[in-house]
Amino acid sequence: MENTEKIVQNNAPQQFWTPTAEASAAAQMNLFRKKIIEKYNATLPDYSALWRWSVENTGEFWSEIWDFCGVIAEKKGETAFVPAEDMKQAQFFPEARLNFAENLLRRRDGAPALIFRGEDRLEKSMNYKELHESVSRLAQALEAAGVEEGDRVAGYMPNMPETIIAMLAAASLGAVWVSASPDFGVQGVLDRFGQVSPKILFAVDGYAYNGKDIDCRKKLAEIVKALPSLKQVVIGDYIKGSETPVDKETRLEDFIAPFEAGEIAFAQLPFDHPLYIMFSSGTTGIPKCIVHGAGGTLLQHLKEHRLHCDLKKDEKLFYFTTCGWMMWQWLVSGLAAEATLMLYDGSPFYPDGHALFGFAEKYGCNIFGTSAKFIDALKKANLSPKDRHDLSSVRMLTSTGSPLVHEGFDYIYARIKEDIHIASISGGTDIVSCFVLGNPLSPVFRGEIQGAGLGMDVDIFDETGNPVRGVAGELVCKTPFPSMPVMFWNDEDGAKYHGAYFDRFENIWCHGDWAAYTEHNGFIIYGRSDATLNPGGVRIGTAEIYRQVEKLPEIKESIAVGQDTQDGDMRVILFVVMAENAVLDEALKQRIRQTIRDGASPRHVPAKIIAVRDIPRTKSGKITELAVRDIIHGRPLRNVEALANPEALNLYKNLPALTEE
């Protein structure tokens, strides 16, 4: 089948940001590069050469990352990498013994570790000494409650210090952490926690969102009754909820009361010892339980934070995330770089769209992490944070969750900060990290992700498994990396794991992203390949359609799906949410079509444009094209609980326009 989707760029690629000679020279990645040059007599003039060396020398590279980042371990071992014919069977550091929590708690001083804001209700900070003491007390309480290596400890918690303390306490003992954010419904939580049988559950009485108090106790009571594995439910005070009693409950203060802070006996465990069980989005069925190992998670995050983000000791790292999104795990690992984490819980638009920037300004944030959807919402609201906030401390803005379109880059430089390093990043829960991301040595080009991560042998394949350039294809990784899942839970024969990534190409990780390699060794992500449109046999990414539609002020948001036709073809259907007081008349439809035709191609032009009041999205805020595609075809919807707003699906049922030519 022909693929003619070229990399769409209205103008010649524009170089938006270039590191200064001073910053580049001082970057930790450059120091690492010089170390490799000296030790291995390698010729590494730039980032691309360093990346090539990293994927051609797998064992040496990850061993050098271990040493450069100062991994704390009882034993590293002589062997860094054991290849295997089956990519899934390759091993990293098979002789190592370490503890994840010990690496994050390496500091014990009075420097700030955590700064927390819960909308306008609560603001507090905790230094490294206090964090260590809190983890010590909670680890003792968990051990006294019978928690052992391999037991699951669950968190149904907001993004707050107590959640990080609970995770670190569990990890110190070798227990496995699983989490969901408190906006998940009862069934959504049970679909996740019910598969892994947690022994202890941490929760809060309530939380705040968009200025409203939301009770957790009623949902919690139902959840606990349906989880017979639970021995104890530890509830912390946050926002006062209802008085609904919960079986097996203990107040957090009472749970830790008998214990005094002291040294932590960090369990020394194998490199692949399970650290996290994370869950797929669940929009295509019961969520898959993805098990990530302690060593692989630690090493990958140290590499991304210290080398790719150039995160330094005492710098302040912020990412707007919930505990139901992998960016929470990514954020927490910043403690291993001895940084200060900034935690925000609540709506990013309460009381207005300046909330996060006010937080960043007050505490001197250095790395500001958010989503492409947030950037688009700011642009739509015509906000200009740079006119209201002193963001001089912010040197890097990272964006993920969905593709950051070219105009998103324009907006950031025009309205947020003109000399900021934009690092669009992309990876996923599957690898608890990034395949492609930024780096401090290379320039940033408009609309592009700077490059593949060090040690990540990323490529773009066509449908026959051959590398392609200049056209879109499947994003793949050709060799092993440490943060591949250790396994899937309840997948004894490995069939689920193999089917998720290795069915498409033999012994090649196929990630499911539709992407292109650019002339600058960068990447453009067009969206999920399973949601790719295929009109007339030509595969096109939905992100290119969204990019054009976002130019129109009358459109608040959009979602594009393919509708199968009777002749075996597919036509593009575009659903749009209108801005206030805007009307979708024929004139506007023509403008939408012309904008898409001029900015993308005639292939991208939708056959039908239909106004809807809302778009279904996952708990992490991603629009779900697959659910809309299923509902317009009358297919049964699986695991509606995975959606943040399942009621929106009803808007797409039995639409007369979809039966018209």
XYZ file of C-alpha atoms in Angstrom:
661
model
C 0.000 0.000 0.000
C 1.427 3.351 -0.996
C 2.405 5.854 1.671
C 2.693 9.340 0.288
C 2.406 11.410 3.435
C 5.370 13.739 3.193
C 6.616 15.755 6.120
C 4.282 18.721 5.961
C 5.925 22.068 6.628
C 4.511 25.334 5.383
C 7.930 26.966 5.257
C 11.533 25.886 5.355
C 12.295 24.465 8.820
C 12.973 27.343 11.182
C 15.743 27.074 13.769
C 14.106 28.407 16.927
C 16.706 27.781 19.625
C 20.420 27.096 19.716
C 22.399 26.429 22.886
C 24.990 29.053 23.706
C 28.608 27.941 23.500
C 28.941 28.403 27.264
C 25.817 26.402 28.106
C 26.703 23.639 25.683
C 30.229 23.329 27.056
C 28.990 23.152 30.655
C 26.132 20.693 29.936
C 26.391 17.335 31.673
C 25.824 15.657 28.317
C 28.903 17.388 26.936
C 30.960 16.287 29.935
C 29.726 12.747 29.321
C 30.612 13.042 25.615
C 34.156 14.148 26.472
C 34.533 11.243 28.875
C 33.550 8.782 26.130
C 35.911 10.425 23.634
C 38.828 10.159 26.058
C 38.137 6.642 27.326
C 37.226 4.974 24.019
C 39.211 7.169 21.590
C 35.894 7.851 19.817
C 35.208 10.613 17.301
C 32.051 12.295 18.555
C 31.769 15.816 17.145
C 28.054 16.270 17.867
C 24.952 14.756 19.408
C 24.196 12.539 16.410
C 27.627 10.927 16.651
C 27.220 10.392 20.405
C 23.818 8.809 19.818
C 25.256 6.494 17.156
C 28.025 5.389 19.548
C 25.453 4.773 22.297
C 23.355 2.376 20.221
C 26.342 0.573 18.704
C 27.972 -0.016 22.107
C 25.034 -0.972 24.278
C 26.827 -2.493 27.257
C 29.570 0.113 27.398
C 27.073 2.966 27.094
C 24.781 1.908 29.932
C 27.758 1.047 32.140
C 29.113 4.555 31.585
C 25.687 6.053 32.405
C 25.701 4.057 35.661
C 29.108 5.457 36.625
C 28.559 9.012 35.407
C 25.268 9.332 37.311
C 26.665 7.705 40.442
C 24.171 4.872 40.899
C 24.175 3.693 44.514
C 24.306 -0.083 44.699
C 25.561 -2.894 46.878
C 26.986 -4.389 43.696
C 27.204 -3.349 40.056
C 28.707 -6.571 38.732
C 31.086 -7.171 35.861
C 28.446 -7.552 33.156
C 26.415 -4.616 31.871
C 24.580 -6.283 28.998
C 23.795 -9.830 27.933
C 22.341 -9.892 24.391
C 19.849 -12.536 23.296
C 18.330 -13.670 20.023
C 14.938 -12.655 21.387
C 15.035 -8.920 22.165
C 12.751 -9.479 25.161
C 15.235 -11.878 26.747
C 18.235 -9.512 26.738
C 19.523 -8.664 30.227
C 21.078 -5.578 31.768
C 23.326 -5.769 34.849
C 22.346 -9.349 35.779
C 24.692 -9.401 38.806
C 23.671 -6.007 40.241
C 22.023 -5.484 43.628
C 20.486 -2.103 44.393
C 17.483 -0.260 45.784
C 15.544 2.363 43.855
C 14.438 4.346 46.911
C 18.001 4.543 48.244
C 19.059 6.301 45.060
C 16.263 8.875 45.377
C 17.007 9.465 49.053
C 20.756 9.968 48.633
C 20.502 13.463 50.161
C 19.848 13.997 53.859
C 20.339 17.763 54.189
C 18.040 20.738 54.664
C 17.711 21.570 50.967
C 14.133 21.553 49.647
C 13.081 18.197 48.204
C 9.377 18.793 47.556
C 7.298 21.947 47.056
C 3.564 21.282 46.889
C 0.580 23.384 45.913
C -2.999 22.093 45.955
C -4.842 24.757 43.972
C -5.433 27.635 46.418
C -6.089 25.367 49.404
C -2.694 24.191 50.526
C 0.952 25.007 50.010
C 3.841 23.346 51.813
C 7.397 22.196 51.344
C 9.588 19.402 52.690
C 13.379 19.226 52.788
C 15.481 16.151 52.125
C 16.046 15.441 55.818
C 12.303 15.562 56.492
C 11.612 13.390 53.447
C 14.072 10.748 54.637
C 12.550 10.768 58.119
C 9.004 10.460 56.753
C 9.962 7.542 54.508
C 11.734 5.865 57.435
C 8.646 5.990 59.652
C 6.294 4.820 56.913
C 8.617 1.999 55.825
C 8.652 0.700 59.404
C 4.860 0.896 59.532
C 4.534 -1.025 56.267
C 6.927 -3.699 57.472
C 4.995 -4.012 60.720
C 1.818 -4.391 58.646
C 3.358 -7.419 56.951
C 4.560 -5.911 53.691
C 7.343 -7.980 52.116
C 9.368 -8.022 48.900
C 7.088 -8.377 45.890
C 3.883 -7.372 47.705
C 1.814 -4.730 45.946
C 1.172 -1.405 47.649
C -1.410 0.810 45.956
C -1.992 4.541 45.959
C -5.344 6.140 45.119
C -3.866 9.530 45.724
C -3.386 13.060 44.397
C 0.025 14.333 43.285
C 1.181 15.307 46.783
C 4.189 14.647 49.065
C 2.454 11.824 50.941
C 2.151 9.870 47.692
C 5.880 10.087 47.018
C 6.634 9.122 50.634
C 4.381 6.058 50.343
C 5.991 4.961 47.071
C 9.524 5.362 48.439
C 8.647 3.513 51.636
C 7.221 0.622 49.623
C 10.228 0.573 47.273
C 12.672 0.604 50.184
C 11.235 -2.764 51.245
C 11.127 -4.187 47.716
C 7.342 -3.889 47.447
C 5.752 -2.965 44.115
C 3.956 0.371 43.747
C 0.729 0.730 41.760
C -1.269 3.943 41.510
C -4.354 5.639 40.149
C -5.461 9.230 40.528
C -8.551 9.940 42.654
C -10.571 11.121 39.661
C -10.817 7.476 38.505
C -14.218 5.901 39.049
C -14.788 2.747 41.050
C -14.726 0.390 38.068
C -11.654 2.080 36.607
C -9.759 1.492 39.848
C -10.957 -2.096 40.175
C -10.005 -2.851 36.564
C -6.464 -1.911 37.564
C -5.931 -2.786 41.213
C -8.154 -5.855 40.996
C -5.655 -7.516 38.663
C -2.675 -7.125 40.999
C -4.128 -7.838 44.474
C -2.589 -5.076 46.603
C -1.963 -5.703 50.307
C -2.061 -2.052 51.423
C -4.009 0.859 49.918
C -3.119 4.514 50.505
C -5.858 7.080 49.863
C -7.123 10.514 50.883
C -10.496 11.590 52.219
C -11.082 14.020 49.354
C -9.385 16.363 46.923
C -9.989 19.693 45.219
C -10.447 20.349 41.519
C -11.412 23.603 39.857
C -12.285 25.122 43.206
C -14.612 22.318 44.252
C -14.234 19.778 47.053
C -14.628 16.223 45.816
C -15.292 13.362 48.220
C -13.270 10.138 47.927
C -14.722 8.124 50.783
C -17.857 6.890 49.048
C -15.899 5.530 46.096
C -13.228 4.209 48.429
C -15.754 2.213 50.446
C -16.919 0.429 47.282
C -13.375 -0.181 46.065
C -12.202 -1.682 49.339
C -15.144 -4.099 49.509
C -14.199 -5.431 46.085
C -10.483 -5.919 46.891
C -10.280 -8.892 49.292
C -6.470 -8.879 49.163
C -6.315 -5.659 51.197
C -5.069 -5.959 54.761
C -5.196 -2.263 55.580
C -6.422 1.025 54.087
C -4.383 4.065 55.137
C -6.266 7.343 54.683
C -4.591 10.738 54.803
C -6.304 14.056 55.460
C -6.358 16.436 52.507
C -9.762 17.885 51.641
C -12.430 16.850 54.092
C -14.758 14.370 52.419
C -17.888 12.643 53.672
C -18.115 10.588 56.857
C -18.632 7.348 54.903
C -16.881 4.540 56.807
C -14.284 2.480 54.928
C -13.462 -1.110 55.878
C -9.972 -1.738 57.290
C -9.213 1.977 57.481
C -6.471 3.593 59.527
C -5.573 7.270 59.601
C -2.109 7.927 58.221
C -1.091 9.689 61.423
C -2.103 6.654 63.498
C -0.396 4.249 61.100
C 3.032 5.865 61.606
C 2.594 7.029 65.223
C 4.417 4.091 66.889
C 7.606 4.600 64.864
C 10.554 6.964 65.218
C 12.645 8.083 62.263
C 15.958 6.296 61.866
C 18.194 4.671 59.297
C 16.365 2.917 56.464
C 17.323 -0.702 55.769
C 17.087 -0.507 51.984
C 16.533 -3.986 50.551
C 19.270 -4.755 48.005
C 17.514 -6.338 45.034
C 18.210 -7.504 41.471
C 18.292 -4.916 38.668
C 14.994 -6.256 37.244
C 13.182 -6.468 40.577
C 9.651 -5.083 40.006
C 9.286 -1.462 41.077
C 6.093 -0.277 39.387
C 3.068 -1.910 37.850
C 1.680 0.608 35.405
C -1.459 0.377 33.331
C -2.250 0.937 29.691
C -5.041 3.419 28.987
C -7.652 0.690 28.780
C -9.549 2.235 25.872
C -9.420 -1.074 23.966
C -10.218 -3.409 26.869
C -9.172 -4.130 30.444
C -5.894 -2.244 31.035
C -2.691 -4.201 30.546
C -0.496 -4.427 33.661
C 3.009 -3.397 32.644
C 5.743 -4.292 35.143
C 8.813 -2.038 35.238
C 12.036 -2.926 36.990
C 13.843 -0.788 39.541
C 17.215 -0.671 37.791
C 15.935 0.055 34.301
C 13.622 2.812 35.511
C 16.361 4.418 37.593
C 19.042 4.295 34.891
C 16.757 5.563 32.142
C 15.446 8.454 34.245
C 18.926 9.447 35.406
C 20.003 9.570 31.759
C 16.992 11.627 30.690
C 17.098 14.032 33.623
C 20.814 14.626 33.965
C 21.955 14.349 30.342
C 18.957 15.206 28.178
C 17.423 17.830 30.493
C 20.770 18.836 32.052
C 19.013 18.745 35.436
C 21.476 19.811 38.125
C 21.601 19.557 41.887
C 19.220 22.050 43.561
C 17.405 22.913 40.322
C 13.624 22.888 40.428
C 11.767 20.384 38.249
C 8.021 20.709 37.616
C 5.669 18.515 35.620
C 1.916 18.958 35.606
C 0.701 15.405 36.057
C -1.549 13.141 38.078
C -0.550 9.848 39.694
C -2.423 8.051 36.925
C 0.031 9.186 34.231
C 3.595 7.922 33.773
C 4.954 11.465 33.987
C 4.424 11.196 37.755
C 6.981 8.376 37.933
C 9.266 10.365 35.638
C 8.962 13.470 37.820
C 9.622 11.642 41.099
C 12.909 10.232 39.801
C 14.237 13.788 39.708
C 15.131 13.225 43.368
C 17.970 10.969 42.189
C 19.490 14.028 40.501
C 19.258 15.837 43.881
C 16.807 18.344 42.445
C 13.741 19.948 44.042
C 10.414 18.611 42.769
C 7.478 20.971 42.321
C 4.135 19.205 42.737
C 0.800 20.694 41.704
C -2.548 19.045 42.327
C -5.770 20.356 40.819
C -6.914 22.146 37.699
C -4.245 23.985 35.705
C -6.921 26.585 34.936
C -7.964 27.407 38.482
C -8.548 30.204 39.105
C -7.306 30.907 35.575
C -4.760 29.819 32.981
C -1.946 31.587 34.821
C -2.038 29.212 37.818
C 0.947 27.072 36.829
C 3.037 30.021 35.718
C 2.414 31.786 39.023
C 3.637 28.637 40.784
C 6.712 28.508 38.541
C 7.478 32.178 39.121
C 7.115 32.049 42.896
C 9.575 29.211 43.371
C 11.975 29.815 40.479
C 11.158 26.732 38.410
C 13.943 25.708 36.003
C 12.267 22.952 33.971
C 8.539 23.380 33.304
C 6.729 20.271 32.087
C 3.260 20.192 30.588
C 1.173 18.777 27.742
C 0.620 19.890 24.179
C -3.090 20.181 24.993
C -2.335 22.694 27.740
C -0.284 24.793 25.331
C -3.105 24.692 22.803
C -5.637 25.709 25.451
C -3.498 28.700 26.423
C -3.230 29.693 22.776
C -6.983 29.383 22.290
C -7.561 31.537 25.371
C -5.158 34.138 23.966
C -3.146 34.225 27.198
C 0.326 35.729 27.356
C 2.118 34.410 30.461
C 5.305 36.355 29.713
C 3.410 39.639 30.158
C 2.268 38.710 33.647
C 5.045 36.547 35.078
C 8.774 36.686 35.571
C 9.828 33.402 34.015
C 13.523 34.211 33.880
C 14.370 31.069 35.869
C 12.640 28.730 33.408
C 15.232 27.502 30.912
C 13.431 24.466 29.473
C 9.802 23.678 28.642
C 8.975 20.037 28.009
C 5.761 18.941 26.344
C 4.235 15.509 25.859
C 0.920 13.612 25.850
C 0.216 14.376 22.192
C 2.196 15.981 19.354
C 3.234 19.600 19.896
C 2.366 21.147 16.542
C 4.400 23.802 14.755
C 2.076 26.584 15.909
C 2.538 25.407 19.489
C 6.236 26.191 19.120
C 5.314 29.614 17.716
C 3.033 30.341 20.670
C 5.595 29.318 23.301
C 8.305 31.543 21.867
C 5.935 34.473 21.298
C 3.841 34.374 24.466
C 5.701 32.365 27.124
C 9.428 32.968 26.670
C 11.496 33.754 23.613
C 14.817 32.158 24.632
C 13.493 28.941 26.156
C 14.611 25.444 25.207
C 11.483 23.647 23.956
C 11.902 19.917 24.428
C 8.976 18.087 22.929
C 9.224 14.494 24.181
C 7.515 11.225 23.316
C 7.587 7.741 24.785
C 5.015 6.149 26.995
C 3.862 4.061 29.916
C 5.193 1.021 28.057
C 8.789 2.174 28.610
C 8.182 4.618 31.537
C 10.430 7.039 29.635
C 11.077 8.527 26.199
C 12.080 7.216 22.801
C 12.607 10.715 21.392
C 13.261 13.914 23.340
C 15.398 17.035 23.674
C 19.079 17.495 24.344
C 21.264 20.472 25.360
C 23.732 20.188 22.456
C 21.522 20.437 19.356
C 19.347 23.211 17.923
C 15.553 23.109 18.105
C 13.667 23.283 14.817
C 10.053 24.393 14.604
C 7.658 21.482 14.971
C 10.352 18.858 15.550
C 11.493 16.717 18.457
C 15.260 17.115 18.639
C 16.267 13.477 18.362
C 16.244 9.909 19.615
C 17.322 9.322 23.197
C 20.821 8.075 23.904
C 20.860 4.296 23.935
C 17.493 4.130 22.113
C 17.965 2.615 18.647
C 14.939 4.366 17.172
C 14.025 4.250 13.483
C 11.041 4.708 11.173
C 9.882 1.654 9.195
C 7.545 1.358 6.253
C 4.950 -1.412 6.108
C 7.493 -3.956 4.883
C 9.955 -3.254 7.696
C 12.422 -1.115 5.785
C 13.790 2.199 7.144
C 12.320 5.291 5.478
C 13.198 8.985 5.455
C 11.077 11.966 4.500
C 7.791 10.085 4.796
C 5.800 8.884 7.793
C 5.953 5.328 9.073
C 6.006 3.198 12.201
C 8.266 4.302 15.046
C 10.368 1.311 16.104
C 13.302 0.490 18.364
C 15.707 -2.068 16.937
C 17.786 -3.097 19.959
C 17.150 -3.650 23.705
C 17.115 -0.911 26.353
C 16.945 -1.156 30.168
C 13.426 0.236 30.689
C 11.650 -2.346 28.583
C 8.978 -3.990 30.757
C 10.236 -6.806 32.939
C 6.971 -8.577 32.085
C 3.224 -8.095 31.975
C 1.351 -9.132 35.116
C -0.704 -12.321 34.713
C 1.029 -13.116 31.411
C 2.812 -16.358 32.219
C 3.592 -17.357 28.648
C 4.507 -13.803 27.590
C 1.863 -13.716 24.848
C 0.414 -10.349 25.896
C 3.853 -8.764 26.070
C 4.861 -10.137 22.674
C 1.564 -9.138 21.097
C 1.794 -5.573 22.385
C 5.134 -4.712 20.740
C 6.609 -7.547 18.670
C 3.779 -8.819 16.454
C 4.308 -6.191 13.762
C 7.994 -6.744 12.946
C 10.084 -9.738 13.960
C 12.199 -9.023 17.044
C 11.715 -5.272 16.612
C 9.850 -3.128 19.158
C 6.985 -1.427 17.299
C 5.643 1.345 19.481
C 2.440 2.196 17.641
C 3.345 5.802 16.828
C 3.039 7.185 13.289
C 6.094 9.385 12.856
C 8.747 10.710 10.495
C 12.508 11.193 10.626
C 13.553 14.712 9.591
C 16.613 16.004 7.791
C 17.978 17.281 11.108
C 17.905 13.794 12.677
C 14.801 14.924 14.535
C 11.303 13.482 14.618
C 7.732 14.544 14.009
C 4.995 12.469 15.665
C 1.716 12.426 13.758
C -0.306 10.403 16.259
C -1.008 6.792 17.086
C -0.650 4.472 14.124
C -3.714 2.488 15.185
C -5.706 5.719 14.784
C -4.078 6.578 11.466
C -6.451 7.481 8.658
C -6.267 5.616 5.377
C -8.449 7.307 2.723
C -7.767 5.996 -0.752
C -5.050 3.731 0.616
C -2.868 6.635 1.750
C -1.995 6.654 5.458
C -2.163 10.073 7.079
C -1.772 11.157 10.704
C -4.532 12.939 12.573
C -2.099 15.433 14.131
C -1.633 17.141 10.769
C -5.374 17.743 10.559
C -5.527 19.081 14.120
C -2.650 21.406 13.417
C -4.594 23.106 10.633
C -7.936 23.213 12.455
C -6.296 24.841 15.474
C -5.617 27.905 13.318
C -9.325 28.703 13.244
C -10.544 30.690 16.275
C -14.103 29.429 15.783
C -13.008 25.877 16.639
C -12.233 25.069 20.264
C -11.148 21.464 19.690
C -11.482 18.688 17.127
C -11.163 14.943 16.624
C -10.756 13.117 13.314
C -11.573 9.473 12.659
C -11.929 7.207 9.679
C -15.343 5.871 8.663
C -15.412 2.693 6.586
C -17.380 2.976 3.365
C -19.409 0.315 1.573
C -16.887 0.062 -1.234
C -14.117 -0.923 1.184
C -12.498 2.514 1.350
C -12.355 4.963 4.244
C -13.437 8.578 4.486
C -12.279 11.162 7.009
C -14.855 12.476 9.493
C -13.972 15.588 11.469
C -15.888 16.379 14.661
C -15.472 19.902 16.017
C -16.302 21.579 19.319
C -17.240 25.170 18.605
C -15.873 28.186 20.423
C -18.383 30.296 22.315
C -20.923 31.994 20.015
C -19.446 30.355 16.902
C -21.699 28.482 14.469
C -20.717 25.706 12.082
C -22.330 26.916 8.865
C -21.394 26.060 5.283
C -19.083 29.043 4.992
C -17.061 27.904 8.009
C -16.984 24.323 6.745
C -15.497 25.580 3.498
C -12.891 27.583 5.400
C -11.984 24.495 7.439
C -11.591 22.400 4.295
C -9.549 25.068 2.543
C -7.298 25.550 5.560
C -6.626 21.819 5.737
C -6.104 21.565 1.976
C -3.651 24.478 1.904
C -1.770 23.564 5.067
C -1.674 19.782 4.746
C -2.933 18.187 1.532
C -6.150 17.319 -0.330
C -5.914 13.832 1.225
C -6.382 15.349 4.684
C -9.633 17.138 3.819
C -12.578 15.554 5.688
C -15.594 14.215 3.849
C -17.858 15.333 6.691
C -17.517 18.038 9.343
C -19.883 17.659 12.293
C -20.282 19.858 15.373
C -20.371 18.131 18.792
C -20.489 19.494 22.337
C -17.612 17.438 23.746
C -14.814 15.025 22.855
C -14.134 11.847 24.868
C -10.727 11.741 26.517
C -8.725 9.477 28.776
C -7.957 10.236 32.401
C -4.624 11.747 31.340
C -6.396 14.160 28.992
C -5.711 12.492 25.659
C -8.528 12.471 23.124
C -9.494 8.913 22.229
C -9.982 8.481 18.518
C -10.433 4.713 18.837
C -13.517 5.032 21.055
C -15.140 7.475 18.624
C -14.272 5.253 15.687
C -15.865 2.259 17.404
C -19.055 4.093 18.324
C -19.709 5.522 14.858
C -19.365 1.985 13.477
C -21.759 0.570 16.068
C -19.096 -1.579 17.677
C -19.299 -2.462 21.369
C -17.372 -0.104 23.596
C -14.935 -1.746 25.971
C -13.885 -0.347 29.326
C -15.719 2.963 29.229
C -14.412 3.497 32.801
C -11.036 4.386 31.284
C -12.519 7.672 30.046
C -12.678 10.886 32.038
C -15.981 11.870 30.382
C -17.706 8.712 29.089
C -21.002 10.602 28.698
C -19.463 12.341 25.669
C -19.683 9.090 23.705
C -23.445 9.447 23.443
C -22.930 12.510 21.254
C -21.575 10.299 18.464
C -24.333 7.695 18.330
C -26.727 7.443 15.392
C -25.732 10.689 13.697
C -27.760 11.119 10.482
C -24.864 12.897 8.765
C -22.797 9.735 8.929
C -25.285 7.830 6.772
C -25.235 10.471 4.043
C -22.975 10.391 1.017
